[in-house]
Amino acid sequence: MLDGREDQASGLRRLFRRSPPAVVAMFAAGRTPQALAARTLMELARRAPGVAVLDETPGEGGLLEAFGVEPRGDLLHLIDGATQIGSLVSELGRDLTHLSVGGAALALPLLDDDRRDHLVTGLAEIQRRTQLMVVHGVQAEWSRPSPFVLAAPSRMLVIEASARGVTDGVAIIRQLAGAGAGDLAVAVAGARDRHEALALYGQLEALVRRQVGLPLRLIGELERDDLAARLQDQAPPRRERQASAAFLRRLSAWTRTQGMTGGHRA
């Protein structure tokens, strides 16, 4: 049972068909998922200059630790109306920026319109300077995605070419399917060659088809292919995504509804 959340997820999927392609929720499966996520972000930034990560993980053991960077604050700090978004953004590398949103992810459904607008305005400023925005969620919460994960029109699983990668990948896919995900792009990392990458994807796809039923699509290898371009190529036509504001509108509308109804996160 999905505790009444299935209708919410279905409605979000209908809305996100017109959302911008520049926002993707990323999940990593392997022996060191945070390190794998960090590698993926660096590769995306190399291929698509101007990548921003909205990171829900805590500092200790989270994504910032993988980069050796100290946290600078959370998006939630913007609710005071005085904090500037630039003071919360960290540089993780060339063309790669980071913003912590863990606090905002928890608080968004509870905020009034004015405070919520402060957060959305800050995100809009970041989007104007980026080609690709990546939502990096908390692993333990993937069965109950945050508003940020839900608002992302695309989802990508990066799976390490190992038994652990396949095992954890299936577990993540099962959680996402239970939360109402429609489909999932898959990228393979660390394969010796293309043949091994295709074989691993085939194994994963067969397991998911039998056990879960969530549609998968292979978009390439982390080390060999331009994943950023392929994510953008699979997005809706530009005329259907009037600026990247669509993502922010969906995020704001969803959290406003949750605040009024007191509903659970889906």
mmCIF file with all atom_site columns, C-alpha atoms in Angstrom, residues 4-90:
data_model
loop_
_atom_site.group_PDB
_atom_site.id
_atom_site.type_symbol
_atom_site.label_atom_id
_atom_site.label_alt_id
_atom_site.label_comp_id
_atom_site.label_asym_id
_atom_site.label_entity_id
_atom_site.label_seq_id
_atom_site.pdbx_PDB_ins_code
_atom_site.Cartn_x
_atom_site.Cartn_y
_atom_site.Cartn_z
_atom_site.occupancy
_atom_site.B_iso_or_equiv
_atom_site.pdbx_formal_charge
_atom_site.auth_seq_id
_atom_site.auth_comp_id
_atom_site.auth_asym_id
_atom_site.auth_atom_id
_atom_site.pdbx_PDB_model_num
ATOM 1  C CA . GLY A 1 4  ? -2.929 7.210  -0.353  1.00 0.00 ? 4  GLY A CA 1
ATOM 2  C CA . ARG A 1 5  ? 0.115  8.698  -2.115  1.00 0.00 ? 5  ARG A CA 1
ATOM 3  C CA . GLU A 1 6  ? -0.356 7.015  -5.510  1.00 0.00 ? 6  GLU A CA 1
ATOM 4  C CA . ASP A 1 7  ? -2.807 9.661  -6.763  1.00 0.00 ? 7  ASP A CA 1
ATOM 5  C CA . GLN A 1 8  ? -0.320 12.411 -5.833  1.00 0.00 ? 8  GLN A CA 1
ATOM 6  C CA . ALA A 1 9  ? 2.471  10.717 -7.777  1.00 0.00 ? 9  ALA A CA 1
ATOM 7  C CA . SER A 1 10 ? 0.214  10.214 -10.800 1.00 0.00 ? 10 SER A CA 1
ATOM 8  C CA . GLY A 1 11 ? -0.761 13.873 -10.804 1.00 0.00 ? 11 GLY A CA 1
ATOM 9  C CA . LEU A 1 12 ? 2.881  14.950 -10.550 1.00 0.00 ? 12 LEU A CA 1
ATOM 10 C CA . ARG A 1 13 ? 3.817  12.767 -13.510 1.00 0.00 ? 13 ARG A CA 1
ATOM 11 C CA . ARG A 1 14 ? 1.166  14.504 -15.635 1.00 0.00 ? 14 ARG A CA 1
ATOM 12 C CA . LEU A 1 15 ? 2.497  17.907 -14.600 1.00 0.00 ? 15 LEU A CA 1
ATOM 13 C CA . PHE A 1 16 ? 6.137  17.038 -15.196 1.00 0.00 ? 16 PHE A CA 1
ATOM 14 C CA . ARG A 1 17 ? 5.619  16.055 -18.829 1.00 0.00 ? 17 ARG A CA 1
ATOM 15 C CA . ARG A 1 18 ? 5.874  19.791 -19.510 1.00 0.00 ? 18 ARG A CA 1
ATOM 16 C CA . SER A 1 19 ? 8.680  20.490 -17.039 1.00 0.00 ? 19 SER A CA 1
ATOM 17 C CA . PRO A 1 20 ? 12.124 21.683 -18.134 1.00 0.00 ? 20 PRO A CA 1
ATOM 18 C CA . PRO A 1 21 ? 14.741 19.044 -18.991 1.00 0.00 ? 21 PRO A CA 1
ATOM 19 C CA . ALA A 1 22 ? 17.444 20.831 -17.022 1.00 0.00 ? 22 ALA A CA 1
ATOM 20 C CA . VAL A 1 23 ? 16.455 19.191 -13.714 1.00 0.00 ? 23 VAL A CA 1
ATOM 21 C CA . VAL A 1 24 ? 17.200 15.532 -12.885 1.00 0.00 ? 24 VAL A CA 1
ATOM 22 C CA . ALA A 1 25 ? 17.030 13.561 -9.650  1.00 0.00 ? 25 ALA A CA 1
ATOM 23 C CA . MET A 1 26 ? 20.155 11.403 -9.332  1.00 0.00 ? 26 MET A CA 1
ATOM 24 C CA . PHE A 1 27 ? 20.584 8.147  -7.419  1.00 0.00 ? 27 PHE A CA 1
ATOM 25 C CA . ALA A 1 28 ? 23.808 6.140  -7.040  1.00 0.00 ? 28 ALA A CA 1
ATOM 26 C CA . ALA A 1 29 ? 24.221 2.421  -6.355  1.00 0.00 ? 29 ALA A CA 1
ATOM 27 C CA . GLY A 1 30 ? 27.528 0.815  -5.444  1.00 0.00 ? 30 GLY A CA 1
ATOM 28 C CA . ARG A 1 31 ? 30.036 0.171  -2.695  1.00 0.00 ? 31 ARG A CA 1
ATOM 29 C CA . THR A 1 32 ? 30.578 3.902  -2.016  1.00 0.00 ? 32 THR A CA 1
ATOM 30 C CA . PRO A 1 33 ? 27.477 5.713  -3.311  1.00 0.00 ? 33 PRO A CA 1
ATOM 31 C CA . GLN A 1 34 ? 28.536 9.179  -2.188  1.00 0.00 ? 34 GLN A CA 1
ATOM 32 C CA . ALA A 1 35 ? 31.869 8.863  -3.981  1.00 0.00 ? 35 ALA A CA 1
ATOM 33 C CA . LEU A 1 36 ? 30.061 7.568  -7.062  1.00 0.00 ? 36 LEU A CA 1
ATOM 34 C CA . ALA A 1 37 ? 27.663 10.502 -6.932  1.00 0.00 ? 37 ALA A CA 1
ATOM 35 C CA . ALA A 1 38 ? 30.626 12.888 -6.681  1.00 0.00 ? 38 ALA A CA 1
ATOM 36 C CA . ARG A 1 39 ? 32.287 11.294 -9.724  1.00 0.00 ? 39 ARG A CA 1
ATOM 37 C CA . THR A 1 40 ? 29.064 11.575 -11.663 1.00 0.00 ? 40 THR A CA 1
ATOM 38 C CA . LEU A 1 41 ? 28.672 15.251 -10.864 1.00 0.00 ? 41 LEU A CA 1
ATOM 39 C CA . MET A 1 42 ? 32.234 16.015 -11.908 1.00 0.00 ? 42 MET A CA 1
ATOM 40 C CA . GLU A 1 43 ? 31.694 14.204 -15.203 1.00 0.00 ? 43 GLU A CA 1
ATOM 41 C CA . LEU A 1 44 ? 28.399 15.998 -15.843 1.00 0.00 ? 44 LEU A CA 1
ATOM 42 C CA . ALA A 1 45 ? 30.075 19.341 -15.178 1.00 0.00 ? 45 ALA A CA 1
ATOM 43 C CA . ARG A 1 46 ? 32.884 18.463 -17.583 1.00 0.00 ? 46 ARG A CA 1
ATOM 44 C CA . ARG A 1 47 ? 30.366 17.729 -20.326 1.00 0.00 ? 47 ARG A CA 1
ATOM 45 C CA . ALA A 1 48 ? 27.803 20.447 -19.556 1.00 0.00 ? 48 ALA A CA 1
ATOM 46 C CA . PRO A 1 49 ? 29.457 23.534 -18.040 1.00 0.00 ? 49 PRO A CA 1
ATOM 47 C CA . GLY A 1 50 ? 27.174 25.033 -15.431 1.00 0.00 ? 50 GLY A CA 1
ATOM 48 C CA . VAL A 1 51 ? 25.943 22.190 -13.227 1.00 0.00 ? 51 VAL A CA 1
ATOM 49 C CA . ALA A 1 52 ? 24.311 22.875 -9.861  1.00 0.00 ? 52 ALA A CA 1
ATOM 50 C CA . VAL A 1 53 ? 23.519 20.182 -7.294  1.00 0.00 ? 53 VAL A CA 1
ATOM 51 C CA . LEU A 1 54 ? 20.675 20.552 -4.816  1.00 0.00 ? 54 LEU A CA 1
ATOM 52 C CA . ASP A 1 55 ? 21.919 18.305 -2.043  1.00 0.00 ? 55 ASP A CA 1
ATOM 53 C CA . GLU A 1 56 ? 19.705 16.900 0.702   1.00 0.00 ? 56 GLU A CA 1
ATOM 54 C CA . THR A 1 57 ? 22.425 14.839 2.416   1.00 0.00 ? 57 THR A CA 1
ATOM 55 C CA . PRO A 1 58 ? 23.949 15.945 5.731   1.00 0.00 ? 58 PRO A CA 1
ATOM 56 C CA . GLY A 1 59 ? 27.521 17.190 5.904   1.00 0.00 ? 59 GLY A CA 1
ATOM 57 C CA . GLU A 1 60 ? 28.929 14.211 7.799   1.00 0.00 ? 60 GLU A CA 1
ATOM 58 C CA . GLY A 1 61 ? 29.079 11.232 5.474   1.00 0.00 ? 61 GLY A CA 1
ATOM 59 C CA . GLY A 1 62 ? 27.309 13.212 2.757   1.00 0.00 ? 62 GLY A CA 1
ATOM 60 C CA . LEU A 1 63 ? 28.227 14.634 -0.599  1.00 0.00 ? 63 LEU A CA 1
ATOM 61 C CA . LEU A 1 64 ? 30.171 17.624 0.724   1.00 0.00 ? 64 LEU A CA 1
ATOM 62 C CA . GLU A 1 65 ? 32.431 15.283 2.674   1.00 0.00 ? 65 GLU A CA 1
ATOM 63 C CA . ALA A 1 66 ? 33.226 13.420 -0.543  1.00 0.00 ? 66 ALA A CA 1
ATOM 64 C CA . PHE A 1 67 ? 34.474 16.726 -1.994  1.00 0.00 ? 67 PHE A CA 1
ATOM 65 C CA . GLY A 1 68 ? 36.204 17.823 1.214   1.00 0.00 ? 68 GLY A CA 1
ATOM 66 C CA . VAL A 1 69 ? 34.110 21.008 1.390   1.00 0.00 ? 69 VAL A CA 1
ATOM 67 C CA . GLU A 1 70 ? 32.583 22.568 4.499   1.00 0.00 ? 70 GLU A CA 1
ATOM 68 C CA . PRO A 1 71 ? 28.836 23.348 4.474   1.00 0.00 ? 71 PRO A CA 1
ATOM 69 C CA . ARG A 1 72 ? 27.858 27.003 4.062   1.00 0.00 ? 72 ARG A CA 1
ATOM 70 C CA . GLY A 1 73 ? 24.228 26.853 5.094   1.00 0.00 ? 73 GLY A CA 1
ATOM 71 C CA . ASP A 1 74 ? 20.914 25.582 3.812   1.00 0.00 ? 74 ASP A CA 1
ATOM 72 C CA . LEU A 1 75 ? 18.449 27.010 1.303   1.00 0.00 ? 75 LEU A CA 1
ATOM 73 C CA . LEU A 1 76 ? 16.057 27.302 4.246   1.00 0.00 ? 76 LEU A CA 1
ATOM 74 C CA . HIS A 1 77 ? 18.118 30.237 5.547   1.00 0.00 ? 77 HIS A CA 1
ATOM 75 C CA . LEU A 1 78 ? 16.550 32.395 2.845   1.00 0.00 ? 78 LEU A CA 1
ATOM 76 C CA . ILE A 1 79 ? 13.290 32.557 4.785   1.00 0.00 ? 79 ILE A CA 1
ATOM 77 C CA . ASP A 1 80 ? 14.656 35.513 6.753   1.00 0.00 ? 80 ASP A CA 1
ATOM 78 C CA . GLY A 1 81 ? 14.438 37.625 3.592   1.00 0.00 ? 81 GLY A CA 1
ATOM 79 C CA . ALA A 1 82 ? 17.936 38.997 4.180   1.00 0.00 ? 82 ALA A CA 1
ATOM 80 C CA . THR A 1 83 ? 20.292 36.108 3.404   1.00 0.00 ? 83 THR A CA 1
ATOM 81 C CA . GLN A 1 84 ? 21.641 36.126 -0.150  1.00 0.00 ? 84 GLN A CA 1
ATOM 82 C CA . ILE A 1 85 ? 21.598 32.886 -2.145  1.00 0.00 ? 85 ILE A CA 1
ATOM 83 C CA . GLY A 1 86 ? 25.228 33.400 -3.139  1.00 0.00 ? 86 GLY A CA 1
ATOM 84 C CA . SER A 1 87 ? 26.336 33.082 0.478   1.00 0.00 ? 87 SER A CA 1
ATOM 85 C CA . LEU A 1 88 ? 24.939 29.529 0.619   1.00 0.00 ? 88 LEU A CA 1
ATOM 86 C CA . VAL A 1 89 ? 26.466 28.219 -2.609  1.00 0.00 ? 89 VAL A CA 1
ATOM 87 C CA . SER A 1 90 ? 29.771 26.308 -2.613  1.00 0.00 ? 90 SER A CA 1
#
